């Protein structure tokens, strides 16, 4: 059985937003800032989530 997360897509101003569930963030250092990157694989018709740490300047 696979793990599944379902989140509501909600309108906020002129855009739509959702939340990232905490279990997906377990490997991140939450004291640092990150970009969340959503990747779509058209061949597999699936979405993937990638986290990228923001470098301090």
PDB file of N, CA and C in Angstrom:
ATOM      1  N   UNK A   1       0.848  -1.176   0.000  1.00  0.00           N
ATOM      2  CA  UNK A   1       0.000   0.000   0.000  1.00  0.00           C
ATOM      3  C   UNK A   1       0.892   1.236   0.000  1.00  0.00           C
ATOM      4  N   UNK A   2       0.561   2.207  -0.819  1.00  0.00           N
ATOM      5  CA  UNK A   2       1.359   3.428  -0.890  1.00  0.00           C
ATOM      6  C   UNK A   2       0.779   4.492   0.030  1.00  0.00           C
ATOM      7  N   UNK A   3       1.604   5.461   0.362  1.00  0.00           N
ATOM      8  CA  UNK A   3       1.166   6.575   1.190  1.00  0.00           C
ATOM      9  C   UNK A   3       0.558   7.635   0.293  1.00  0.00           C
ATOM     10  N   UNK A   4      -0.538   8.191   0.732  1.00  0.00           N
ATOM     11  CA  UNK A   4      -1.237   9.199  -0.069  1.00  0.00           C
ATOM     12  C   UNK A   4      -1.553  10.409   0.791  1.00  0.00           C
ATOM     13  N   UNK A   5      -1.307  11.593   0.244  1.00  0.00           N
ATOM     14  CA  UNK A   5      -1.665  12.835   0.912  1.00  0.00           C
ATOM     15  C   UNK A   5      -2.629  13.584   0.011  1.00  0.00           C
ATOM     16  N   UNK A   6      -3.697  14.078   0.591  1.00  0.00           N
ATOM     17  CA  UNK A   6      -4.643  14.875  -0.169  1.00  0.00           C
ATOM     18  C   UNK A   6      -4.755  16.229   0.515  1.00  0.00           C
ATOM     19  N   UNK A   7      -4.613  17.293  -0.241  1.00  0.00           N
ATOM     20  CA  UNK A   7      -4.689  18.645   0.300  1.00  0.00           C
ATOM     21  C   UNK A   7      -5.637  19.471  -0.541  1.00  0.00           C
ATOM     22  N   UNK A   8      -6.375  20.335   0.120  1.00  0.00           N
ATOM     23  CA  UNK A   8      -7.315  21.217  -0.560  1.00  0.00           C
ATOM     24  C   UNK A   8      -6.554  22.330  -1.275  1.00  0.00           C
ATOM     25  N   UNK A   9      -6.957  22.625  -2.494  1.00  0.00           N
ATOM     26  CA  UNK A   9      -6.437  23.752  -3.246  1.00  0.00           C
ATOM     27  C   UNK A   9      -7.374  24.912  -2.962  1.00  0.00           C
ATOM     28  N   UNK A  10      -6.848  26.010  -2.428  1.00  0.00           N
ATOM     29  CA  UNK A  10      -7.720  27.119  -2.055  1.00  0.00           C
ATOM     30  C   UNK A  10      -7.273  28.416  -2.706  1.00  0.00           C
ATOM     31  N   UNK A  11      -8.223  29.305  -2.894  1.00  0.00           N
ATOM     32  CA  UNK A  11      -7.949  30.580  -3.524  1.00  0.00           C
ATOM     33  C   UNK A  11      -7.468  31.568  -2.465  1.00  0.00           C
ATOM     34  N   UNK A  12      -6.408  32.288  -2.803  1.00  0.00           N
ATOM     35  CA  UNK A  12      -5.871  33.313  -1.913  1.00  0.00           C
ATOM     36  C   UNK A  12      -5.525  34.516  -2.785  1.00  0.00           C
ATOM     37  N   UNK A  13      -6.361  35.514  -2.736  1.00  0.00           N
ATOM     38  CA  UNK A  13      -6.176  36.668  -3.609  1.00  0.00           C
ATOM     39  C   UNK A  13      -6.426  36.263  -5.049  1.00  0.00           C
ATOM     40  N   UNK A  14      -5.465  36.538  -5.917  1.00  0.00           N
ATOM     41  CA  UNK A  14      -5.628  36.212  -7.331  1.00  0.00           C
ATOM     42  C   UNK A  14      -4.944  34.899  -7.711  1.00  0.00           C
ATOM     43  N   UNK A  15      -4.471  34.127  -6.709  1.00  0.00           N
ATOM     44  CA  UNK A  15      -3.801  32.861  -7.011  1.00  0.00           C
ATOM     45  C   UNK A  15      -4.425  31.723  -6.207  1.00  0.00           C
ATOM     46  N   UNK A  16      -3.960  30.518  -6.464  1.00  0.00           N
ATOM     47  CA  UNK A  16      -4.405  29.343  -5.726  1.00  0.00           C
ATOM     48  C   UNK A  16      -3.218  28.776  -4.969  1.00  0.00           C
ATOM     49  N   UNK A  17      -3.468  28.247  -3.773  1.00  0.00           N
ATOM     50  CA  UNK A  17      -2.401  27.718  -2.923  1.00  0.00           C
ATOM     51  C   UNK A  17      -2.826  26.402  -2.291  1.00  0.00           C
ATOM     52  N   UNK A  18      -1.847  25.697  -1.740  1.00  0.00           N
ATOM     53  CA  UNK A  18      -2.085  24.499  -0.951  1.00  0.00           C
ATOM     54  C   UNK A  18      -0.987  24.427   0.108  1.00  0.00           C
ATOM     55  N   UNK A  19      -1.061  23.459   0.990  1.00  0.00           N
ATOM     56  CA  UNK A  19      -0.050  23.298   2.029  1.00  0.00           C
ATOM     57  C   UNK A  19       0.785  22.062   1.743  1.00  0.00           C
ATOM     58  N   UNK A  20       1.993  22.036   2.282  1.00  0.00           N
ATOM     59  CA  UNK A  20       2.868  20.873   2.181  1.00  0.00           C
ATOM     60  C   UNK A  20       2.763  20.112   3.507  1.00  0.00           C
ATOM     61  N   UNK A  21       2.354  18.849   3.493  1.00  0.00           N
ATOM     62  CA  UNK A  21       2.218  18.094   4.737  1.00  0.00           C
ATOM     63  C   UNK A  21       3.567  17.896   5.446  1.00  0.00           C
ATOM     64  N   UNK A  22       3.584  17.997   6.762  1.00  0.00           N
ATOM     65  CA  UNK A  22       4.801  17.849   7.558  1.00  0.00           C
ATOM     66  C   UNK A  22       5.544  16.533   7.316  1.00  0.00           C
ATOM     67  N   UNK A  23       4.859  15.388   7.120  1.00  0.00           N
ATOM     68  CA  UNK A  23       5.620  14.153   6.887  1.00  0.00           C
ATOM     69  C   UNK A  23       6.529  14.221   5.655  1.00  0.00           C
ATOM     70  N   UNK A  24       6.214  15.074   4.690  1.00  0.00           N
ATOM     71  CA  UNK A  24       7.075  15.215   3.518  1.00  0.00           C
ATOM     72  C   UNK A  24       8.316  16.057   3.823  1.00  0.00           C
ATOM     73  N   UNK A  25       8.309  16.755   4.944  1.00  0.00           N
ATOM     74  CA  UNK A  25       9.409  17.657   5.300  1.00  0.00           C
ATOM     75  C   UNK A  25      10.379  17.043   6.307  1.00  0.00           C
ATOM     76  N   UNK A  26      10.230  15.759   6.626  1.00  0.00           N
ATOM     77  CA  UNK A  26      11.014  15.144   7.703  1.00  0.00           C
ATOM     78  C   UNK A  26      12.519  15.234   7.491  1.00  0.00           C
ATOM     79  N   UNK A  27      12.974  15.233   6.253  1.00  0.00           N
ATOM     80  CA  UNK A  27      14.411  15.214   5.986  1.00  0.00           C
ATOM     81  C   UNK A  27      15.010  16.616   5.855  1.00  0.00           C
ATOM     82  N   UNK A  28      14.180  17.647   5.949  1.00  0.00           N
ATOM     83  CA  UNK A  28      14.659  19.022   5.771  1.00  0.00           C
ATOM     84  C   UNK A  28      15.041  19.653   7.101  1.00  0.00           C
ATOM     85  N   UNK A  29      16.008  20.534   7.066  1.00  0.00           N
ATOM     86  CA  UNK A  29      16.328  21.362   8.225  1.00  0.00           C
ATOM     87  C   UNK A  29      15.386  22.556   8.157  1.00  0.00           C
ATOM     88  N   UNK A  30      14.353  22.558   8.967  1.00  0.00           N
ATOM     89  CA  UNK A  30      13.319  23.587   8.897  1.00  0.00           C
ATOM     90  C   UNK A  30      13.782  24.940   9.424  1.00  0.00           C
ATOM     91  N   UNK A  31      15.014  25.008   9.943  1.00  0.00           N
ATOM     92  CA  UNK A  31      15.583  26.294  10.339  1.00  0.00           C
ATOM     93  C   UNK A  31      16.131  27.043   9.126  1.00  0.00           C
ATOM     94  N   UNK A  32      16.226  26.362   7.995  1.00  0.00           N
ATOM     95  CA  UNK A  32      16.698  26.965   6.754  1.00  0.00           C
ATOM     96  C   UNK A  32      15.524  27.124   5.803  1.00  0.00           C
ATOM     97  N   UNK A  33      15.663  28.028   4.834  1.00  0.00           N
ATOM     98  CA  UNK A  33      14.598  28.274   3.868  1.00  0.00           C
ATOM     99  C   UNK A  33      14.781  27.371   2.653  1.00  0.00           C
ATOM    100  N   UNK A  34      13.658  26.977   2.066  1.00  0.00           N
ATOM    101  CA  UNK A  34      13.661  26.074   0.920  1.00  0.00           C
ATOM    102  C   UNK A  34      12.657  26.532  -0.130  1.00  0.00           C
ATOM    103  N   UNK A  35      12.952  26.202  -1.386  1.00  0.00           N
ATOM    104  CA  UNK A  35      11.983  26.307  -2.463  1.00  0.00           C
ATOM    105  C   UNK A  35      11.340  24.939  -2.593  1.00  0.00           C
ATOM    106  N   UNK A  36      10.041  24.910  -2.904  1.00  0.00           N
ATOM    107  CA  UNK A  36       9.350  23.667  -3.205  1.00  0.00           C
ATOM    108  C   UNK A  36       9.140  23.654  -4.710  1.00  0.00           C
ATOM    109  N   UNK A  37       9.648  22.619  -5.366  1.00  0.00           N
ATOM    110  CA  UNK A  37       9.568  22.524  -6.818  1.00  0.00           C
ATOM    111  C   UNK A  37       8.627  21.374  -7.170  1.00  0.00           C
ATOM    112  N   UNK A  38       7.610  21.674  -7.958  1.00  0.00           N
ATOM    113  CA  UNK A  38       6.655  20.673  -8.413  1.00  0.00           C
ATOM    114  C   UNK A  38       7.024  20.303  -9.846  1.00  0.00           C
ATOM    115  N   UNK A  39       7.297  19.020 -10.089  1.00  0.00           N
ATOM    116  CA  UNK A  39       7.704  18.534 -11.407  1.00  0.00           C
ATOM    117  C   UNK A  39       6.627  17.613 -11.962  1.00  0.00           C
ATOM    118  N   UNK A  40       6.258  17.819 -13.231  1.00  0.00           N
ATOM    119  CA  UNK A  40       5.257  16.966 -13.875  1.00  0.00           C
ATOM    120  C   UNK A  40       5.934  16.120 -14.941  1.00  0.00           C
ATOM    121  N   UNK A  41       5.766  14.814 -14.861  1.00  0.00           N
ATOM    122  CA  UNK A  41       6.280  13.878 -15.859  1.00  0.00           C
ATOM    123  C   UNK A  41       5.108  13.519 -16.770  1.00  0.00           C
ATOM    124  N   UNK A  42       5.077  14.119 -17.969  1.00  0.00           N
ATOM    125  CA  UNK A  42       3.966  13.921 -18.894  1.00  0.00           C
ATOM    126  C   UNK A  42       3.890  12.474 -19.376  1.00  0.00           C
ATOM    127  N   UNK A  43       5.039  11.798 -19.510  1.00  0.00           N
ATOM    128  CA  UNK A  43       5.035  10.406 -19.961  1.00  0.00           C
ATOM    129  C   UNK A  43       4.337   9.491 -18.961  1.00  0.00           C
ATOM    130  N   UNK A  44       4.597   9.712 -17.684  1.00  0.00           N
ATOM    131  CA  UNK A  44       3.994   8.891 -16.632  1.00  0.00           C
ATOM    132  C   UNK A  44       2.700   9.504 -16.099  1.00  0.00           C
ATOM    133  N   UNK A  45       2.423  10.751 -16.496  1.00  0.00           N
ATOM    134  CA  UNK A  45       1.241  11.483 -16.027  1.00  0.00           C
ATOM    135  C   UNK A  45       1.228  11.567 -14.493  1.00  0.00           C
ATOM    136  N   UNK A  46       2.415  11.906 -13.915  1.00  0.00           N
ATOM    137  CA  UNK A  46       2.563  11.997 -12.462  1.00  0.00           C
ATOM    138  C   UNK A  46       3.282  13.282 -12.079  1.00  0.00           C
ATOM    139  N   UNK A  47       2.981  13.762 -10.887  1.00  0.00           N
ATOM    140  CA  UNK A  47       3.656  14.922 -10.306  1.00  0.00           C
ATOM    141  C   UNK A  47       4.670  14.449  -9.282  1.00  0.00           C
ATOM    142  N   UNK A  48       5.786  15.178  -9.173  1.00  0.00           N
ATOM    143  CA  UNK A  48       6.813  14.905  -8.180  1.00  0.00           C
ATOM    144  C   UNK A  48       7.119  16.204  -7.446  1.00  0.00           C
ATOM    145  N   UNK A  49       7.509  16.097  -6.187  1.00  0.00           N
ATOM    146  CA  UNK A  49       7.854  17.262  -5.377  1.00  0.00           C
ATOM    147  C   UNK A  49       9.335  17.187  -5.040  1.00  0.00           C
ATOM    148  N   UNK A  50      10.032  18.300  -5.224  1.00  0.00           N
ATOM    149  CA  UNK A  50      11.467  18.376  -4.928  1.00  0.00           C
ATOM    150  C   UNK A  50      11.694  19.599  -4.043  1.00  0.00           C
ATOM    151  N   UNK A  51      12.598  19.491  -3.081  1.00  0.00           N
ATOM    152  CA  UNK A  51      12.917  20.592  -2.187  1.00  0.00           C
ATOM    153  C   UNK A  51      14.342  21.057  -2.466  1.00  0.00           C
ATOM    154  N   UNK A  52      14.518  22.355  -2.542  1.00  0.00           N
ATOM    155  CA  UNK A  52      15.833  22.944  -2.845  1.00  0.00           C
ATOM    156  C   UNK A  52      16.128  24.012  -1.801  1.00  0.00           C
ATOM    157  N   UNK A  53      17.241  23.843  -1.090  1.00  0.00           N
ATOM    158  CA  UNK A  53      17.616  24.813  -0.066  1.00  0.00           C
ATOM    159  C   UNK A  53      18.017  26.128  -0.699  1.00  0.00           C
ATOM    160  N   UNK A  54      17.577  27.222  -0.118  1.00  0.00           N
ATOM    161  CA  UNK A  54      17.935  28.560  -0.592  1.00  0.00           C
ATOM    162  C   UNK A  54      19.262  28.935   0.020  1.00  0.00           C
ATOM    163  N   UNK A  55      20.222  29.250  -0.831  1.00  0.00           N
ATOM    164  CA  UNK A  55      21.546  29.633  -0.362  1.00  0.00           C
ATOM    165  C   UNK A  55      21.534  31.056   0.174  1.00  0.00           C
ATOM    166  N   UNK A  56      22.199  31.269   1.300  1.00  0.00           N
ATOM    167  CA  UNK A  56      22.335  32.625   1.858  1.00  0.00           C
ATOM    168  C   UNK A  56      23.356  33.401   1.051  1.00  0.00           C
ATOM    169  N   UNK A  57      23.046  34.651   0.815  1.00  0.00           N
ATOM    170  CA  UNK A  57      23.962  35.498   0.023  1.00  0.00           C
ATOM    171  C   UNK A  57      24.885  36.279   0.905  1.00  0.00           C
TER     172      UNK A  57
END
